[in-house]
Amino acid sequence: MRQHLQHDVLIIGSGAAGLTLALTLPAHLRIAVLSKGELANGSTFHAQGGVAAVLDDRDTVESHVEDTLIAGGGLCRQDAVRFTVQHSREAIQWLIDQGVPFTPDDGSTDSEDNGFAFHLTREGGHSHRRIIHAADATGAAIFTTLLHQARQRSNIELLEQRVAIDLITEHKLGLSGQRCLGAYVLNRESGEVDTYGARFTVLATGGAAKVYLYTSNSDGACGDGIAMAWRAGCRVGNLEFNQFHPTCLYHPRAKNFLITEALRGEGALLKLPNGERFMPRFDSRAELAPRDIVARAIDHEMKRLGIDCVYLDISHRPTDFIKNHFPTVYERCLEFGIDITREPIPVVPAAHYTCGGVLVDSCGHTDVPNLYAIGETSFTGLHGANRLASNSLLECFVYARSAAADILEKLEQIRLPTTLPSWDASQVTDSDEDVIIAHNWDELRRFMWDYVGIVRTTKRLLRAQHRVNLLLDEIDEFYSNYKVSRDLIELRNLALVAELMIRSAMERKESRGLHYTLDYPHLLPEARDTILVPPTYVE
């Protein structure tokens, strides 16, 4: 039976951003946090490296800002960078207060006497040790802690197997106005589509790296929030910038396992099969260059030599150091017969992070009133043309806390929406052709990898645009005639976001940061964001 539910705040997404927002809001509000699978299935739980913040007495806000701007290829919005970095220490303190078990400083590196009680590591693009972490399973430690805290709050409903289909807006209902009123959500347990009304709706659905064949992300990273926001009338920005993590484990039985950048921060070296280092030939920072440079270098060497992978070697560090600092990587690699204390790790680049997203301001406001976007779903301007390592989790905490403060300030002005219409499934039937979904899903991810990957050309982008337009037509016809399922909802969203990525890439006539095209190898004199405007956008 279909349900009509009402909450003060509806949060779509159960990762770092969504849980932080829920916990920062006051306890008298009725809050729903939706996860389309199990709560721990998102990217947060699997994050290894840590959170970048100005915590060392020898570090400064200016230094962190400068490192972010340099990594961002001249495209970061300086106000967003400064806002994020200036709020970094208080965000970390909030996490500590929640009970996150960050790794204490044991004096084993040059981080001793840094004026801070926790161990700080360094990652590519950073000029200081400023990455606070919980060994090499930071995301799991943060997620587990925040989830435990959320479960103690009677006002927070944590709902699994809930797949948001579309946002409900006044415009969509034919009313005057543009406000977001909630969302239609598939309850996978009942098979029905429920109606959620809310005073405020928050998109915290993560990125869209699943659009690529090879990715470090979980299966749910389908760009759902970006697609729903676009259909609701929100602008999107800089979707051509998709970060490929340089080092994912290359093994036929290893699915989506990322080798944290912190290994390179602690001295791991990238090598060819013959043991030769190659990064010094590409950048003076060698293994500590920003991710876009490292990923392109690996891609270049693999293509030049016709090899399947390169190797990341930390075996020259003491065995106890490796086991203590990287227990997750050590144990996981050992499962595949790789002892990282004795031998190098086979690695390849894989799609990792969506730097663009839904346009928001410093409070997470989108173009649609009462609709917020936070975390990887959003485009704050922090990351520019390439995200600096470990700034992503920081962005989640800072903007979630900022959005919570803004919601609290506006609370008395916004009332719960009146009764909303139920989801109309009267014109659809059960599908007997789900093989079409599987085929389209596979085709989409393959041509995005081949044509819209680490190195691009105009010809490749045109091929991708042609294919995605055909797929969108097929998917739209299928969606119009058959009952929704998680696979269909995700495919619909992923294909739309792929089309927006391709359009964005075609508009950028230069190579900058993560967007590298052989047809336009140089920088333009002026750095500009790529902003796409939907047909339903209202100023």
XYZ file of C-alpha atoms in Angstrom:
539
model
C 0.000 0.000 0.000
C 1.319 3.423 -0.945
C 2.140 5.762 1.881
C 2.039 9.535 2.290
C 4.673 10.644 4.768
C 5.604 14.058 6.052
C 8.833 15.292 7.615
C 10.370 18.615 8.446
C 13.543 17.660 6.574
C 13.883 14.925 3.946
C 17.522 13.925 3.360
C 18.130 11.769 0.292
C 21.435 10.023 0.949
C 22.941 8.442 4.053
C 26.645 9.240 3.746
C 28.866 11.786 5.471
C 26.951 14.823 4.232
C 23.464 13.479 4.937
C 24.241 12.137 8.420
C 26.135 15.297 9.405
C 23.167 17.439 8.423
C 20.725 15.219 10.315
C 22.848 15.297 13.475
C 23.439 19.044 13.309
C 19.726 19.879 13.089
C 17.834 20.262 16.393
C 16.213 17.213 17.980
C 12.649 18.563 17.789
C 12.580 18.289 13.981
C 11.246 15.176 12.299
C 13.961 14.032 9.884
C 14.034 11.211 7.335
C 17.349 9.917 5.961
C 16.869 7.713 2.891
C 19.318 5.126 1.567
C 18.570 3.354 -1.704
C 20.298 0.223 -0.447
C 21.813 -0.565 2.912
C 22.943 2.460 4.900
C 26.655 1.642 4.543
C 26.612 1.156 0.759
C 27.685 4.673 -0.177
C 31.125 6.154 -0.845
C 31.736 7.440 2.694
C 32.098 4.003 4.253
C 34.753 3.003 1.709
C 36.835 6.198 1.925
C 40.354 5.341 3.076
C 42.587 8.409 3.138
C 41.172 11.013 5.506
C 40.015 14.599 5.869
C 42.124 17.614 4.930
C 42.067 20.438 7.468
C 44.354 23.070 9.001
C 45.249 21.337 12.265
C 49.043 21.572 12.565
C 50.406 24.731 14.237
C 52.924 24.955 11.382
C 50.147 24.909 8.776
C 47.983 27.887 7.800
C 44.644 28.621 6.187
C 46.508 30.491 3.439
C 48.649 27.460 2.643
C 45.657 25.098 2.413
C 43.812 27.643 0.252
C 46.812 28.017 -2.055
C 47.254 24.249 -2.441
C 43.568 23.896 -3.308
C 43.704 26.696 -5.876
C 46.806 25.228 -7.540
C 45.291 21.738 -7.762
C 42.054 23.233 -9.103
C 43.732 24.460 -12.285
C 42.734 28.103 -11.866
C 39.029 27.302 -11.783
C 38.263 27.149 -8.051
C 35.958 29.803 -6.664
C 38.180 31.513 -4.122
C 35.328 32.449 -1.797
C 34.220 28.794 -1.637
C 37.774 27.597 -1.003
C 38.347 30.096 1.796
C 34.939 29.418 3.341
C 35.629 25.671 3.420
C 39.161 25.895 4.772
C 38.300 28.496 7.405
C 35.655 26.138 8.806
C 37.844 23.036 8.590
C 39.115 22.929 12.158
C 35.685 23.354 13.732
C 34.312 20.614 11.465
C 37.050 18.234 12.624
C 36.435 19.181 16.249
C 32.760 18.346 15.762
C 33.755 14.899 14.453
C 36.050 14.374 17.419
C 33.216 15.389 19.733
C 30.988 12.795 18.044
C 33.573 10.174 18.972
C 35.318 9.462 15.654
C 38.420 7.382 16.557
C 41.085 9.219 14.593
C 44.615 7.778 14.733
C 46.608 9.389 17.565
C 50.040 10.876 16.957
C 52.664 8.275 17.915
C 55.690 10.318 16.907
C 56.609 7.928 14.081
C 56.845 10.690 11.470
C 57.748 14.354 11.342
C 54.309 15.154 12.744
C 55.541 15.116 16.341
C 55.201 18.371 18.282
C 52.645 19.641 15.785
C 50.399 20.980 18.518
C 47.710 18.429 17.690
C 46.997 15.109 19.388
C 46.278 13.128 16.221
C 48.508 11.782 13.474
C 48.494 13.832 10.287
C 49.610 12.461 6.943
C 50.327 14.158 3.637
C 48.830 13.477 0.221
C 49.441 14.621 -3.347
C 49.173 18.368 -3.905
C 49.439 19.259 -0.208
C 52.410 21.299 1.029
C 51.889 20.212 4.658
C 50.795 17.212 6.662
C 47.126 18.043 7.180
C 45.205 14.803 6.567
C 43.604 13.523 9.758
C 42.656 9.869 9.456
C 41.646 6.669 11.204
C 44.434 4.360 9.966
C 43.446 3.679 6.324
C 39.717 3.209 6.989
C 38.716 6.786 7.791
C 35.385 6.644 5.996
C 34.303 3.533 7.883
C 35.283 5.096 11.212
C 33.405 8.319 10.463
C 30.332 6.602 9.040
C 30.066 4.081 11.883
C 30.350 6.842 14.479
C 27.805 9.133 12.843
C 25.387 6.269 12.238
C 25.627 5.268 15.900
C 24.861 8.844 16.931
C 21.923 9.060 14.514
C 20.442 5.860 15.911
C 20.380 7.466 19.358
C 18.131 10.255 18.070
C 14.420 9.396 18.137
C 13.629 12.192 15.668
C 15.799 10.711 12.905
C 14.299 7.933 10.786
C 16.927 5.900 8.944
C 15.190 4.222 6.018
C 16.891 1.629 3.829
C 15.868 0.346 0.382
C 14.261 3.682 -0.524
C 15.062 4.872 -4.064
C 14.164 8.483 -4.817
C 12.606 8.777 -8.280
C 11.901 12.476 -8.696
C 11.453 15.658 -6.730
C 7.994 17.124 -6.257
C 7.874 20.838 -7.072
C 5.080 23.373 -7.338
C 5.940 23.778 -11.019
C 5.649 20.038 -11.634
C 2.199 20.020 -10.007
C 1.029 22.924 -12.167
C 0.976 25.354 -9.255
C 2.317 28.887 -9.231
C 5.793 28.934 -7.731
C 8.936 26.800 -7.892
C 9.267 25.413 -4.359
C 10.358 21.855 -3.715
C 7.702 20.033 -1.693
C 9.305 16.598 -1.294
C 9.918 13.544 -3.450
C 8.436 10.367 -4.887
C 10.329 7.378 -3.510
C 10.280 3.701 -4.483
C 10.020 1.489 -1.405
C 11.871 -1.640 -2.529
C 10.468 -3.596 0.420
C 6.815 -3.032 -0.527
C 7.319 -2.428 -4.245
C 5.183 0.724 -4.010
C 6.038 4.355 -4.713
C 5.530 6.470 -1.595
C 5.014 10.221 -1.414
C 7.272 12.174 0.936
C 6.268 15.726 1.766
C 8.848 17.941 3.496
C 9.474 21.538 4.460
C 13.033 21.143 3.240
C 14.513 18.526 0.909
C 18.250 17.834 0.791
C 20.125 15.987 -1.953
C 23.135 14.169 -0.490
C 23.293 11.351 -3.024
C 27.003 11.420 -3.912
C 28.579 11.497 -7.354
C 28.243 9.777 -10.722
C 31.468 7.792 -11.196
C 29.421 4.673 -11.986
C 28.940 6.200 -15.426
C 32.372 4.732 -16.207
C 33.203 1.076 -16.729
C 36.051 1.142 -14.210
C 35.432 2.977 -10.965
C 36.454 2.964 -7.329
C 32.910 3.880 -6.297
C 30.124 1.732 -4.938
C 27.301 0.586 -7.222
C 25.034 3.417 -6.089
C 27.125 6.307 -7.467
C 24.697 6.984 -10.318
C 24.312 10.767 -10.226
C 20.763 10.492 -8.869
C 20.757 13.868 -7.119
C 22.242 15.681 -10.115
C 19.642 14.175 -12.467
C 16.693 14.871 -10.154
C 17.842 18.446 -9.574
C 18.234 19.067 -13.329
C 14.727 17.783 -14.020
C 13.432 20.038 -11.222
C 14.994 23.140 -12.782
C 18.467 23.429 -11.209
C 21.545 24.500 -13.096
C 24.605 22.248 -13.046
C 28.260 23.153 -13.427
C 31.637 21.726 -14.471
C 30.470 18.170 -15.097
C 33.317 17.639 -17.568
C 35.689 17.320 -14.614
C 35.624 13.705 -13.488
C 38.531 12.711 -11.314
C 40.225 9.396 -11.974
C 41.981 8.048 -8.926
C 45.452 6.997 -10.075
C 45.733 3.854 -7.986
C 43.041 1.221 -7.814
C 44.011 -2.402 -7.224
C 44.386 -4.301 -10.496
C 43.276 -7.873 -9.934
C 40.548 -9.949 -11.634
C 38.830 -10.642 -8.304
C 39.227 -7.186 -6.759
C 36.123 -5.071 -7.296
C 36.417 -1.311 -6.809
C 39.239 -1.475 -4.255
C 41.094 1.816 -4.037
C 44.716 2.004 -2.877
C 44.734 5.138 -0.720
C 46.823 8.098 -1.788
C 48.259 8.151 1.729
C 50.645 5.375 0.637
C 52.299 7.825 -1.744
C 52.189 10.407 1.044
C 54.261 8.008 3.137
C 56.813 7.296 0.428
C 55.297 4.704 -1.937
C 56.760 4.891 -5.455
C 55.108 4.272 -8.821
C 57.079 1.916 -11.050
C 56.929 0.239 -14.441
C 57.057 -3.584 -14.695
C 60.882 -3.398 -14.957
C 61.082 -1.533 -11.641
C 61.808 1.874 -13.192
C 60.178 4.978 -11.668
C 58.422 7.234 -14.168
C 56.651 10.050 -12.294
C 59.752 12.323 -12.093
C 59.606 12.522 -15.904
C 56.118 14.029 -15.743
C 56.210 16.382 -12.750
C 58.780 17.716 -10.283
C 56.491 16.609 -7.443
C 56.690 13.045 -8.752
C 54.322 10.712 -6.832
C 52.959 13.663 -4.851
C 51.691 15.533 -7.907
C 47.911 16.177 -8.077
C 45.742 13.254 -9.112
C 45.013 14.412 -12.653
C 48.724 14.533 -13.463
C 49.441 11.153 -11.885
C 46.449 9.485 -13.572
C 47.416 10.840 -17.016
C 51.015 9.749 -16.511
C 49.930 6.198 -15.664
C 47.501 6.155 -18.605
C 50.288 7.382 -20.916
C 52.760 4.719 -19.768
C 50.197 1.927 -20.024
C 49.340 2.929 -23.599
C 52.956 3.567 -24.575
C 54.130 0.164 -23.377
C 50.928 -1.781 -23.971
C 50.829 -2.930 -20.338
C 47.778 -3.734 -18.207
C 48.921 -1.887 -15.086
C 51.769 -0.157 -13.286
C 53.030 -0.849 -9.766
C 52.921 1.028 -6.465
C 55.787 0.037 -4.165
C 56.002 0.780 -0.443
C 57.968 -2.349 0.448
C 61.052 -0.266 1.308
C 59.291 1.069 4.425
C 59.472 -0.947 7.693
C 57.019 -3.849 7.887
C 55.514 -2.703 11.213
C 55.004 0.802 9.850
C 53.109 -0.533 6.817
C 50.911 -2.861 8.876
C 50.116 -0.186 11.473
C 49.380 2.650 9.058
C 47.719 0.692 6.251
C 46.040 -2.351 7.817
C 43.087 -2.321 5.407
C 45.248 -2.177 2.286
C 47.673 -4.758 3.712
C 44.946 -7.263 4.605
C 42.938 -6.742 1.426
C 45.970 -7.198 -0.829
C 47.016 -10.258 1.156
C 43.652 -11.824 0.284
C 44.790 -11.707 -3.359
C 48.241 -13.069 -2.615
C 50.021 -9.692 -2.607
C 52.224 -8.969 0.418
C 52.762 -5.208 0.217
C 55.588 -5.384 2.772
C 57.599 -7.419 0.266
C 56.281 -6.660 -3.239
C 54.664 -3.850 -5.247
C 50.917 -3.490 -5.778
C 49.513 -3.676 -9.348
C 47.395 -0.537 -9.898
C 45.363 1.227 -12.611
C 43.421 4.516 -12.712
C 39.651 4.368 -12.194
C 36.829 6.923 -12.126
C 36.653 8.233 -8.603
C 35.052 11.633 -8.039
C 32.590 13.997 -9.737
C 33.987 17.514 -9.305
C 30.961 19.245 -10.833
C 27.342 18.999 -9.807
C 24.295 21.021 -8.781
C 25.033 24.735 -8.400
C 24.797 25.834 -4.752
C 25.900 28.708 -2.550
C 27.713 28.545 0.797
C 24.527 27.317 2.507
C 23.835 24.557 -0.013
C 20.915 26.393 -1.663
C 20.052 25.238 -5.171
C 18.065 27.216 -7.758
C 14.828 25.655 -6.453
C 13.522 27.123 -3.167
C 13.625 24.735 -0.167
C 15.912 22.335 -2.055
C 19.509 21.910 -0.903
C 22.415 19.899 -2.308
C 25.470 18.969 -0.246
C 28.529 16.761 -0.691
C 29.626 15.301 -4.004
C 26.197 15.975 -5.543
C 26.828 19.703 -5.355
C 29.009 22.178 -7.205
C 30.299 24.630 -4.614
C 33.315 25.827 -6.587
C 35.744 24.276 -4.082
C 37.305 21.731 -6.420
C 37.688 23.679 -9.653
C 39.137 21.611 -12.478
C 40.623 18.985 -10.132
C 39.865 18.093 -6.522
C 42.727 18.311 -4.054
C 43.061 15.023 -2.158
C 40.891 14.668 0.981
C 39.046 17.962 0.448
C 35.894 16.008 -0.447
C 34.988 14.746 3.028
C 35.812 18.181 4.420
C 33.331 19.736 1.988
C 30.639 17.308 3.204
C 31.004 18.348 6.835
C 31.405 22.089 6.283
C 28.471 22.482 3.890
C 26.188 20.101 5.795
C 26.704 22.170 8.942
C 26.159 25.387 6.991
C 22.952 24.043 5.409
C 21.680 22.956 8.829
C 22.191 26.467 10.206
C 20.349 27.944 7.226
C 17.420 25.530 7.564
C 17.120 26.363 11.247
C 17.046 30.060 10.449
C 14.231 29.629 7.893
C 12.255 27.028 9.804
C 9.439 29.245 11.016
C 8.819 30.661 7.537
C 8.183 27.317 5.836
C 5.161 25.134 6.491
C 4.664 21.502 5.611
C 3.116 21.135 2.148
C -0.571 20.300 1.927
C -1.619 16.863 0.675
C 0.422 15.882 -2.360
C -0.874 13.706 -5.212
C 0.071 10.048 -5.228
C 2.448 8.578 -7.784
C 0.473 7.714 -10.923
C 1.235 4.171 -12.114
C -2.084 3.660 -13.912
C -0.555 3.705 -17.404
C 2.338 1.286 -16.864
C 2.735 -2.476 -16.692
C 5.313 -4.964 -15.413
C 8.288 -5.296 -17.714
C 9.154 -8.582 -19.389
C 12.227 -7.076 -21.114
C 14.610 -6.156 -18.280
C 17.467 -7.394 -20.448
C 17.187 -4.021 -22.222
C 18.133 -2.249 -18.981
C 21.186 -4.467 -18.485
C 22.290 -4.022 -22.104
C 21.890 -0.230 -22.057
C 23.665 0.021 -18.713
C 26.670 -1.878 -20.070
C 26.782 0.062 -23.341
C 26.602 3.425 -21.565
C 29.482 2.682 -19.210
C 31.674 1.265 -21.978
C 31.376 4.181 -24.393
C 31.808 6.703 -21.565
C 35.072 4.950 -20.641
C 36.256 4.787 -24.245
C 35.170 8.246 -25.426
C 34.865 10.508 -22.349
C 37.748 9.159 -20.255
C 41.154 10.409 -19.102
C 42.161 11.631 -22.599
C 39.494 12.966 -24.976
C 39.055 14.196 -28.539
C 36.214 16.024 -30.244
C 35.576 12.985 -32.455
C 35.251 10.722 -29.413
C 32.891 13.154 -27.696
C 30.679 13.363 -30.798
C 30.465 9.575 -30.891
C 29.497 9.527 -27.235
C 26.885 12.236 -27.766
C 25.295 10.297 -30.607
C 25.149 7.088 -28.569
C 23.799 8.708 -25.425
C 20.991 10.447 -27.305
C 19.846 7.112 -28.727
C 19.991 5.552 -25.272
C 18.014 8.406 -23.705
C 15.219 7.860 -26.224
C 15.130 4.118 -25.492
C 15.195 4.656 -21.746
C 12.467 7.301 -21.873
C 10.196 4.949 -23.810
C 10.870 2.138 -21.340
C 10.290 4.445 -18.352
C 6.977 5.632 -19.797
C 5.578 2.144 -20.272
C 6.849 -0.004 -17.422
C 6.847 0.045 -13.647
C 9.908 1.564 -12.051
C 12.681 -0.488 -10.472
C 15.983 0.521 -8.909
C 17.883 -0.524 -12.041
C 15.615 1.523 -14.307
C 15.714 4.597 -12.045
C 19.506 4.476 -11.856
C 19.932 3.916 -15.591
C 17.619 6.852 -16.344
C 19.623 9.116 -14.035
C 23.012 7.876 -15.180
C 22.223 8.354 -18.861
C 21.025 11.913 -18.226
C 24.133 12.793 -16.239
C 26.312 11.204 -18.950
C 24.643 13.446 -21.515
C 25.322 16.499 -19.316
C 28.958 15.432 -18.893
C 29.400 15.074 -22.656
C 27.784 18.461 -23.336
C 30.019 20.085 -20.745
C 33.145 18.464 -22.209
C 32.239 19.615 -25.709
C 31.786 23.204 -24.530
C 35.280 23.396 -23.031
C 37.710 24.237 -25.849
C 40.888 23.821 -23.807
C 42.711 21.308 -21.611
C 42.414 22.177 -17.959
C 42.757 19.949 -14.918
C 40.796 16.739 -15.345
C 39.538 17.682 -18.811
C 42.329 16.821 -21.232
C 41.610 16.857 -24.967
C 44.110 16.253 -27.756
C 42.271 18.761 -29.978
C 42.708 21.651 -27.535
C 45.881 20.846 -25.555
C 46.463 24.366 -24.196
C 44.847 26.577 -21.563
C 42.617 29.473 -22.538
C 43.722 32.810 -21.054
C 40.561 33.115 -18.967
C 39.254 30.363 -16.685
C 35.478 29.962 -16.882
C 33.029 27.506 -15.383
C 30.825 25.440 -17.675
C 27.258 26.124 -16.559
C 24.346 24.235 -18.149
C 20.804 25.592 -17.777
C 17.778 23.246 -17.880
C 14.636 24.134 -19.863
C 12.655 24.475 -16.607
C 15.106 26.909 -14.966
C 13.524 30.100 -13.584
C 15.659 33.009 -12.393
